[in-house]
CSV table of C-alpha atoms and ligand atoms in Angstrom, one decimal:
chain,number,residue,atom,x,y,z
A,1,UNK,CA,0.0,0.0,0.0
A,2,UNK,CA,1.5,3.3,-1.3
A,3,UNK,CA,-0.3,5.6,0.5
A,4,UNK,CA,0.9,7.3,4.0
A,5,UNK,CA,-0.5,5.5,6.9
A,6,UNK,CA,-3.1,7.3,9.1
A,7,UNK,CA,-4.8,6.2,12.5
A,8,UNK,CA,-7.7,8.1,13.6
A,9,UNK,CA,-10.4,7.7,16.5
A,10,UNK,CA,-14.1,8.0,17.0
A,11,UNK,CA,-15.1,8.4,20.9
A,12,UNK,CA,-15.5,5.1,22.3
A,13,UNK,CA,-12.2,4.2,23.3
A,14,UNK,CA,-9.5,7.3,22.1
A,15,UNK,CA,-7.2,5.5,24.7
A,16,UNK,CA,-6.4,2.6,22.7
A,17,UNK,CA,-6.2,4.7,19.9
A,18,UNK,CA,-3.2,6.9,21.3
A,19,UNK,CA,-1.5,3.7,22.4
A,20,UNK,CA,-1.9,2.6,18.9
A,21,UNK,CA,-0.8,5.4,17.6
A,22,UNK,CA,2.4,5.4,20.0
A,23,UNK,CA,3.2,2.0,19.2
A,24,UNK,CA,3.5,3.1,15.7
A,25,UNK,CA,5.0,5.9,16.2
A,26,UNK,CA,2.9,8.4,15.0
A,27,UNK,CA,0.5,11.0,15.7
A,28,UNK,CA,-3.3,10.2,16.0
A,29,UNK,CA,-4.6,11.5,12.8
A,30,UNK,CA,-7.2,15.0,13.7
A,31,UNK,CA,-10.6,15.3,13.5
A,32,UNK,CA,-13.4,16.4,15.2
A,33,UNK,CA,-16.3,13.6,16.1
A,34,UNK,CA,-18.9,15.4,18.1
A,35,UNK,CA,-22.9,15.7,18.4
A,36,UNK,CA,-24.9,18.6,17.3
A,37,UNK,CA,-27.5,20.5,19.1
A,38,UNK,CA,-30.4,18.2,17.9
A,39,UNK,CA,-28.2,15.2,18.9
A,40,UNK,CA,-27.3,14.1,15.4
A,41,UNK,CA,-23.5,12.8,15.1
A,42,UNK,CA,-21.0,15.7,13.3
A,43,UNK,CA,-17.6,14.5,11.8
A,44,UNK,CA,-15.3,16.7,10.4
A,45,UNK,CA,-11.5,15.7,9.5
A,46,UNK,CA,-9.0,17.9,10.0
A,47,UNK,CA,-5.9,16.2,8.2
A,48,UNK,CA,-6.0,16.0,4.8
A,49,UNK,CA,-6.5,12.0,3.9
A,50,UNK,CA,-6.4,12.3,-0.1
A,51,UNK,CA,-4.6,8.7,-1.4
A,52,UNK,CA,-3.9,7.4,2.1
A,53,UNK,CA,-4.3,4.3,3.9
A,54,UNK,CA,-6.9,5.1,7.1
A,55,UNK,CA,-7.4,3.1,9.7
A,56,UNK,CA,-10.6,4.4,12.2
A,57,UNK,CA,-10.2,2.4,15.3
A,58,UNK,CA,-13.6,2.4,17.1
A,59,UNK,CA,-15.1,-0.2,19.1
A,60,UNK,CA,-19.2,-0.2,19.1
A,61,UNK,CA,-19.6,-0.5,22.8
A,62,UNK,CA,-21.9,1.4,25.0
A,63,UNK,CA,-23.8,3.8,24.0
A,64,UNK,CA,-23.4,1.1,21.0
A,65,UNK,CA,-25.6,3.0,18.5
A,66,UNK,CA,-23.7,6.2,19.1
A,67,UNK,CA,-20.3,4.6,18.2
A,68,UNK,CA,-21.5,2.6,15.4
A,69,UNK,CA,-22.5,5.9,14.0
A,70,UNK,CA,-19.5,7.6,14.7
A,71,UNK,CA,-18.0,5.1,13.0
A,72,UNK,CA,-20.0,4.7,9.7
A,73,UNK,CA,-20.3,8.7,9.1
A,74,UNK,CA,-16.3,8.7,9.9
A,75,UNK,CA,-16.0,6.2,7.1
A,76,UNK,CA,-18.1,8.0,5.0
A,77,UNK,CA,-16.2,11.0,5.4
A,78,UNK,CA,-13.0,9.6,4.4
A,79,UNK,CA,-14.8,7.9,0.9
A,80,UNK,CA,-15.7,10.9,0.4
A,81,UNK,CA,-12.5,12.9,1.3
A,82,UNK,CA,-10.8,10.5,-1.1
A,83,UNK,CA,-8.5,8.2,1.4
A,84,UNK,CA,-7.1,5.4,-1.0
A,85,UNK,CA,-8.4,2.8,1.7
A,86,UNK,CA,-10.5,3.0,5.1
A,87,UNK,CA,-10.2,0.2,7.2
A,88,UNK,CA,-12.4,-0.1,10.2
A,89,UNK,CA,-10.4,-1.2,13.6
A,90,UNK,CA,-13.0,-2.4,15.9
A,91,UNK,CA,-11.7,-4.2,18.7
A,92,UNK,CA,-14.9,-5.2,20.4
A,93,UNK,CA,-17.8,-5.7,17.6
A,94,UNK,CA,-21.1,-5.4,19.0
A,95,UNK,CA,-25.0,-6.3,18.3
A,96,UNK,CA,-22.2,-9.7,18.0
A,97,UNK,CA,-24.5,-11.8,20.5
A,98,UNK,CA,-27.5,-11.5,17.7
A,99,UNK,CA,-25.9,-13.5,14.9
A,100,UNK,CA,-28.7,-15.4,14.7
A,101,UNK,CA,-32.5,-16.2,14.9
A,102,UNK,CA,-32.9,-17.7,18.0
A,103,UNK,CA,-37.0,-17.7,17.6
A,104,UNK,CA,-39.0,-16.1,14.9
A,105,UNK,CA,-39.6,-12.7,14.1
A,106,UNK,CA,-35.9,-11.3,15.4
A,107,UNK,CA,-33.3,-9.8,13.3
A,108,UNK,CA,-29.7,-11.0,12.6
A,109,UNK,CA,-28.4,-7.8,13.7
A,110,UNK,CA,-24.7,-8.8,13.9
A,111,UNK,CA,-25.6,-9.0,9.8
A,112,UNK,CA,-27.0,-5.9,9.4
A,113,UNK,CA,-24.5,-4.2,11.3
A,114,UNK,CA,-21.6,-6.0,8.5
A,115,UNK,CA,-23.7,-4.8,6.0
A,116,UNK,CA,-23.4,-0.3,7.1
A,117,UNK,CA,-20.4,-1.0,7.7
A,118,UNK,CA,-19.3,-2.3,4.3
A,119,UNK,CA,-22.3,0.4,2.9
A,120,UNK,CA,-20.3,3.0,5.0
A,121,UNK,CA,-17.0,2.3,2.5
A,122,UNK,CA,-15.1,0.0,4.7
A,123,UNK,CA,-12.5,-1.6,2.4
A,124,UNK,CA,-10.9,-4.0,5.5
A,125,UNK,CA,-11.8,-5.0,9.2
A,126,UNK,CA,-9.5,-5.4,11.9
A,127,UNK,CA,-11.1,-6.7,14.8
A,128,UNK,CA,-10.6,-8.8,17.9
A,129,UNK,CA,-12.3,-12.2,19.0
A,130,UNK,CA,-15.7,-11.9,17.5
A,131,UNK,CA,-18.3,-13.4,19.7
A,132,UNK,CA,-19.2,-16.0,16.6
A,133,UNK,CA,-16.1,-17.0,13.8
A,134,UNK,CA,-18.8,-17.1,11.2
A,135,UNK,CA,-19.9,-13.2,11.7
A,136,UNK,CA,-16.4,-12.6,9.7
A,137,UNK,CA,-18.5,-14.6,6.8
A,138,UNK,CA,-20.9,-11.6,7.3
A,139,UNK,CA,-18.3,-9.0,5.5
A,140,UNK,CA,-17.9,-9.3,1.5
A,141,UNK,CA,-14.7,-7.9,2.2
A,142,UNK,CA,-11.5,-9.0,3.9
A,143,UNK,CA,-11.3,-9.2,7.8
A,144,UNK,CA,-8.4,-9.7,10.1
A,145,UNK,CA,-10.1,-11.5,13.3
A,146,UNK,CA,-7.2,-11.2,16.1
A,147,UNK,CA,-7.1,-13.0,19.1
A,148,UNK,CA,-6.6,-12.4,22.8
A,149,UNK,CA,-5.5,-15.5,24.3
A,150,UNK,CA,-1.9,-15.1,23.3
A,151,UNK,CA,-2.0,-12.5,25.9
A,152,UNK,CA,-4.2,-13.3,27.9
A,153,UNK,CA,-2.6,-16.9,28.0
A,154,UNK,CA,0.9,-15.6,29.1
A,155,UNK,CA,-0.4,-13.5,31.8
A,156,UNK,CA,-1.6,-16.9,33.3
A,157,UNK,CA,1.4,-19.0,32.4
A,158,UNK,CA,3.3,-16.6,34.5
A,159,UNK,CA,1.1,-16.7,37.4
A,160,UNK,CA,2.1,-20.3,37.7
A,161,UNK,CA,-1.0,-21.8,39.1
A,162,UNK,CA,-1.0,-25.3,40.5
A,163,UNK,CA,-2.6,-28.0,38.8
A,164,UNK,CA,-4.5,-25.7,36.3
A,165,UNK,CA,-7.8,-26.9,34.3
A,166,UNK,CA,-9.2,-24.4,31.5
A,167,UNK,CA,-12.9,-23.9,31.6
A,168,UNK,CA,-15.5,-23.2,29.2
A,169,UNK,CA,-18.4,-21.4,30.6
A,170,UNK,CA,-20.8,-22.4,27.8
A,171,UNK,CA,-20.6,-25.0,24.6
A,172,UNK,CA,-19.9,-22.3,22.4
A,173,UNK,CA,-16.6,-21.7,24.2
A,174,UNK,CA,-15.2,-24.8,23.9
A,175,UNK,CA,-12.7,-24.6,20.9
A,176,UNK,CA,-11.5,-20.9,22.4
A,177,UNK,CA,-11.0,-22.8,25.5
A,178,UNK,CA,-9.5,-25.6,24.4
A,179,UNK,CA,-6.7,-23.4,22.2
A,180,UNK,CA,-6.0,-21.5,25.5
A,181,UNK,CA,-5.7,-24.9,27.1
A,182,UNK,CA,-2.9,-25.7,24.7
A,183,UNK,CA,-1.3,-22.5,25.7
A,184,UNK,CA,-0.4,-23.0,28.8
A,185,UNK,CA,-0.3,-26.9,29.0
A,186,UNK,CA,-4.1,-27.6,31.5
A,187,UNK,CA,-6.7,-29.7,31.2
A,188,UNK,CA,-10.2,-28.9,30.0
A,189,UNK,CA,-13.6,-28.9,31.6
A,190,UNK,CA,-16.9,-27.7,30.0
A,191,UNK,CA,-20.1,-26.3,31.4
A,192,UNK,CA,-22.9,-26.7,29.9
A,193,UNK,CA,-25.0,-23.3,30.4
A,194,UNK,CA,-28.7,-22.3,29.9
A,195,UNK,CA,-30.2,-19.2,29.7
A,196,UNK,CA,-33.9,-19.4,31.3
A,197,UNK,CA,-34.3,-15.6,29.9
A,198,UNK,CA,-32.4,-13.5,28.2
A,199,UNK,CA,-29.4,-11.9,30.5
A,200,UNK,CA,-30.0,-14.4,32.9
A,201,UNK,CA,-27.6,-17.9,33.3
A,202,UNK,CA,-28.1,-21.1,34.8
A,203,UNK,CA,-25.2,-23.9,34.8
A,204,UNK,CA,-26.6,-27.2,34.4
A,205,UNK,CA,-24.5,-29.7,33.7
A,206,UNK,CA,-20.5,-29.9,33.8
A,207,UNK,CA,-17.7,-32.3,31.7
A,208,UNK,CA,-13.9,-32.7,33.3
A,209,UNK,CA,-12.3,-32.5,36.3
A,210,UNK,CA,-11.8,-29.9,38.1
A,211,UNK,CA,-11.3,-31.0,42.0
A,212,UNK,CA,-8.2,-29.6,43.3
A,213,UNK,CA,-7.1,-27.7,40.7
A,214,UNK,CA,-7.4,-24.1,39.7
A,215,UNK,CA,-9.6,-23.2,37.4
A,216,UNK,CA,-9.4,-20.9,34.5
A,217,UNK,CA,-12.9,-19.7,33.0
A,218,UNK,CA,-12.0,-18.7,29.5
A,219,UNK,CA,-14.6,-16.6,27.6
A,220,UNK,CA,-15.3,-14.1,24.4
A,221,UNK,CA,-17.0,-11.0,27.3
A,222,UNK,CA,-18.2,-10.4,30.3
A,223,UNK,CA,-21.8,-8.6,30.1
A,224,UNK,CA,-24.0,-9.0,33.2
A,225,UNK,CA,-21.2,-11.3,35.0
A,226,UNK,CA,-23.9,-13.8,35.7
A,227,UNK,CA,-22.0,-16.6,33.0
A,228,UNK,CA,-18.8,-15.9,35.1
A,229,UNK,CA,-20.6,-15.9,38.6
A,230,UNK,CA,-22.5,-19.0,38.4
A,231,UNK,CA,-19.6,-20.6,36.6
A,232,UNK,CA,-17.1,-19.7,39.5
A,233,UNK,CA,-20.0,-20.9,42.0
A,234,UNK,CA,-20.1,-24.5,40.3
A,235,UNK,CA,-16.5,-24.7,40.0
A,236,UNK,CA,-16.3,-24.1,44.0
A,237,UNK,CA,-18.9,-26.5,44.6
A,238,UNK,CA,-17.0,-29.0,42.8
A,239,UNK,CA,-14.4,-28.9,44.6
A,240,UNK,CA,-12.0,-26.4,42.8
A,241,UNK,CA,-9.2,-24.6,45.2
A,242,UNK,CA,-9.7,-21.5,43.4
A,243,UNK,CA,-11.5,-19.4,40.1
A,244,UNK,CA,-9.8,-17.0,37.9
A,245,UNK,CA,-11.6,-15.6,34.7
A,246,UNK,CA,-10.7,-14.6,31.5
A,247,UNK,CA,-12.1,-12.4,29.0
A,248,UNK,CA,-11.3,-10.5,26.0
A,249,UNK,CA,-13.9,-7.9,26.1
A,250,UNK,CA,-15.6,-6.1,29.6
A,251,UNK,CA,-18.3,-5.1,28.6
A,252,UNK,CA,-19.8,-5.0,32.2
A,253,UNK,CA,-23.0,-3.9,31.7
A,254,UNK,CA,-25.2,-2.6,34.5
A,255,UNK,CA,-24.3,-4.0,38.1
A,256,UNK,CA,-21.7,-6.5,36.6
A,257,UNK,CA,-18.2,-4.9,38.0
A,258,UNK,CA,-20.1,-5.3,41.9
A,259,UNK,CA,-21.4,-8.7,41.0
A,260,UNK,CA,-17.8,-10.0,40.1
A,261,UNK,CA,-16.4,-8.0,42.8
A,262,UNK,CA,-18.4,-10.0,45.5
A,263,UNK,CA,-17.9,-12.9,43.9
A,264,UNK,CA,-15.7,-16.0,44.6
A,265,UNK,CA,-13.4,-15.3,41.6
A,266,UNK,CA,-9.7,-14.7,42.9
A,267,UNK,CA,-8.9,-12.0,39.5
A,268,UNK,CA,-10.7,-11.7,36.3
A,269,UNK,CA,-8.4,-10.6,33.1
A,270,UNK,CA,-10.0,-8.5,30.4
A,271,UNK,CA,-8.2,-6.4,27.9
A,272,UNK,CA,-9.0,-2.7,26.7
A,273,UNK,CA,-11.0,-3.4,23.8
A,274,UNK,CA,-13.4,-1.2,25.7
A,275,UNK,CA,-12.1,1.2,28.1
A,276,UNK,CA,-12.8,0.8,31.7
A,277,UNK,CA,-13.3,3.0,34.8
A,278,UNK,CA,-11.3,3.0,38.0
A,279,UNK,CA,-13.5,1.0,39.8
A,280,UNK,CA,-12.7,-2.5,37.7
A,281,UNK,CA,-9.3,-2.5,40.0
A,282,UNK,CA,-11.3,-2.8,42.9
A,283,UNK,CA,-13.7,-5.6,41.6
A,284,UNK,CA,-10.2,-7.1,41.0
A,285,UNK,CA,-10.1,-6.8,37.3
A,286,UNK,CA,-7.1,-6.5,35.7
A,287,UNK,CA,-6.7,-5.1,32.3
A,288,UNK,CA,-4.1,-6.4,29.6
A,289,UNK,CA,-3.5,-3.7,26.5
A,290,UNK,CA,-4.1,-5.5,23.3
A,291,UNK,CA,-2.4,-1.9,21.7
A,292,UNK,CA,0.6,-3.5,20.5
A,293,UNK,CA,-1.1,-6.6,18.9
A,294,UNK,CA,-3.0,-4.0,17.3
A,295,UNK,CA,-0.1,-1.6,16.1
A,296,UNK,CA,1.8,-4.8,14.6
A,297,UNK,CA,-1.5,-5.8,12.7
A,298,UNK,CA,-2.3,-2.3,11.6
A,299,UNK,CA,1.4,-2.1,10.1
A,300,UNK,CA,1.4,-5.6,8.8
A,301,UNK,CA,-2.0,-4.8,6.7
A,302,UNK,CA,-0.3,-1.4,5.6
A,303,UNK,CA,2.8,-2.9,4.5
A,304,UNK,CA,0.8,-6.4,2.8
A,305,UNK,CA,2.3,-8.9,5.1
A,306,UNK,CA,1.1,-11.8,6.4
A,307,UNK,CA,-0.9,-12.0,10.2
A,308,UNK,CA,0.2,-15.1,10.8
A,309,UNK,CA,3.0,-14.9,13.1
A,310,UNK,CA,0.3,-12.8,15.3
A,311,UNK,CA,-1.6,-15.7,16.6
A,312,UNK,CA,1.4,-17.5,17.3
B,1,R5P,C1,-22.1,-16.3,25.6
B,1,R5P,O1,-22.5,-16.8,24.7
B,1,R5P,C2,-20.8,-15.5,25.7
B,1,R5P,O2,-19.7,-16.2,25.3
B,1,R5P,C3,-20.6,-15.0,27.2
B,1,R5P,O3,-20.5,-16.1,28.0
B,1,R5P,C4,-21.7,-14.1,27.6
B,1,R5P,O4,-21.8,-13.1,26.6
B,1,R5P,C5,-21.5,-13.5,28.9
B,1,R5P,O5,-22.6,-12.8,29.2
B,1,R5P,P1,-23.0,-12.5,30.7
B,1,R5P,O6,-21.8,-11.9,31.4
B,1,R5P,O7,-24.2,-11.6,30.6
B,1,R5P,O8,-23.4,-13.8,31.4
């Protein structure tokens, strides 16, 4: 790709952006992403983008409609500004948990969502551990899907627990957690999980074992907390010494950061796909930046290398 590299943010996480940006060594690109008075969203770019290679790094986490569109009319702005390619960086994906039908009469909003953004003028995605592998199958044009567990994995392996077993919370975990098994040389146990209503989980049923060992719940996010909660709680009853967690995205909605707090789980690991406030430290949440990862994948799509040696 000839043209200069540029990395610009919308508002949902310009933290991660500036790391980015530092990583690369280079100055977040300007531009002004506001509201107007009747609450409509107002882009304007300040640096001139003519023939360049944009990147607009902007996760759609809450207020999720906002930054989804922040993020199309940025797009739209460079198309239209003339950038030579606009690749949307969205480290957490949202409306991700609707990619499918689960009764009649719903949408398939994790679709629809692939769809603006490609309508936007996305050329490229760069994103981070989408809840379901098959929403990359959503895009008609190329994605890069990173992964945490590299990370997240070696923050783990150096903790050195004793006699660690990897857990799924849910049967749609299971290959994730199984990889991060690999990673750090643990066994595997699986809970099956049931959701009476939405928001709400139940564990019924659990494969492995986990008796004196410490367990490591391995999941995609962390919404309500209740998956994570009532996974630790089984675990405990089962006879496990101790619960970690970890997660790629926190997306901690409503009382989740006090539930895990008060809960039995000695740390839960998340990344900054979505920033987080102060009070995660105290719920005993520790963050891992997923900045680099990014920078190196951001300069490997600029440059037309391979992503390989990134989920290595
Ligand atoms: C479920 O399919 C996901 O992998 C997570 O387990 C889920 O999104 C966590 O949600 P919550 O924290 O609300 O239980």
């Amino acid at each position: 790709m000839d043209g200069r590299l540029l990395v610009f943010s919308g508002n949902a996480n310009p933290a991660l952006a500036k790391e980015i940006t530092a990583c690369l060594r280079i100055s977040l690109g300007r531009a002004m992403v506001g509201t107007f008075k009747n609450s409509e969203t107002r882009i304007k770019i300040h640096d001139n983008v003519r023939g360049c290679d944009v990147f607009v790094v902007q996760s759609t986490s809450t207020p999720v409609d906002h930054h989804l569109m922040e993020l199309l009319l940025m797009i739209d702005a460079f198309r239209r500004a003339s950038a030579a390619r606009v690749t949307a960086v969205i480290p957490y994906y949202g409306y991700a948990k609707q990619e499918k039908k689960t009764s009649g009469r719903e949408p398939i909003s994790a679709k629809l969502v692939a769809n603006l953004i490609r309508t936007a003028g996305a050329d490229r995605v760069l994103s981070m551990d989408l809840h379901a592998p098959a929403i990359e199958g959503f895009f008609d044009i190329p994605v890069d899907h990173l992964q945490a567990s590299p990370l997240l994995a070696d923050y783990i392996r150096d903790l050195n627990l004793p006699d660690p077993v990897v857990v799924s919370p849910d049967a749609g975990g299971v290959g994730r957690a199984n990889r991060f098994r690999e990673r750090i040389g643990a066994g595997l146990a699986i809970i099956a999980k049931q959701r009476p209503e939405p928001d709400t989980a139940e564990v019924v049923e659990m494969v492995g074992e986990v008796a004196g060992k410490t367990a490591i719940i391995v999941d995609d996010m962390i919404s309500t907390g209740g998956t994570l909660v009532e996974a630790a709680h089984a675990l405990l009853d089962r006879g496990a010494r101790k619960v970690y967690a970890c997660a790629t995205h926190g997306v901690f909605a409503a009382e989740a950061l006090d539930i895990i707090g008060q809960s039995e789980l000695v740390e839960t690991i998340i990344t900054n796909t979505i920033p987080q406030p102060n009070t995660a430290t105290a719920a005993r949440v520790r963050t891992i930046s997923v900045a680099p990862l990014f920078a190196e994948a951001i300069m490997r799509i600029h440059k037309d290398l391979s992503l390989s040696a990134l989920f290595s």
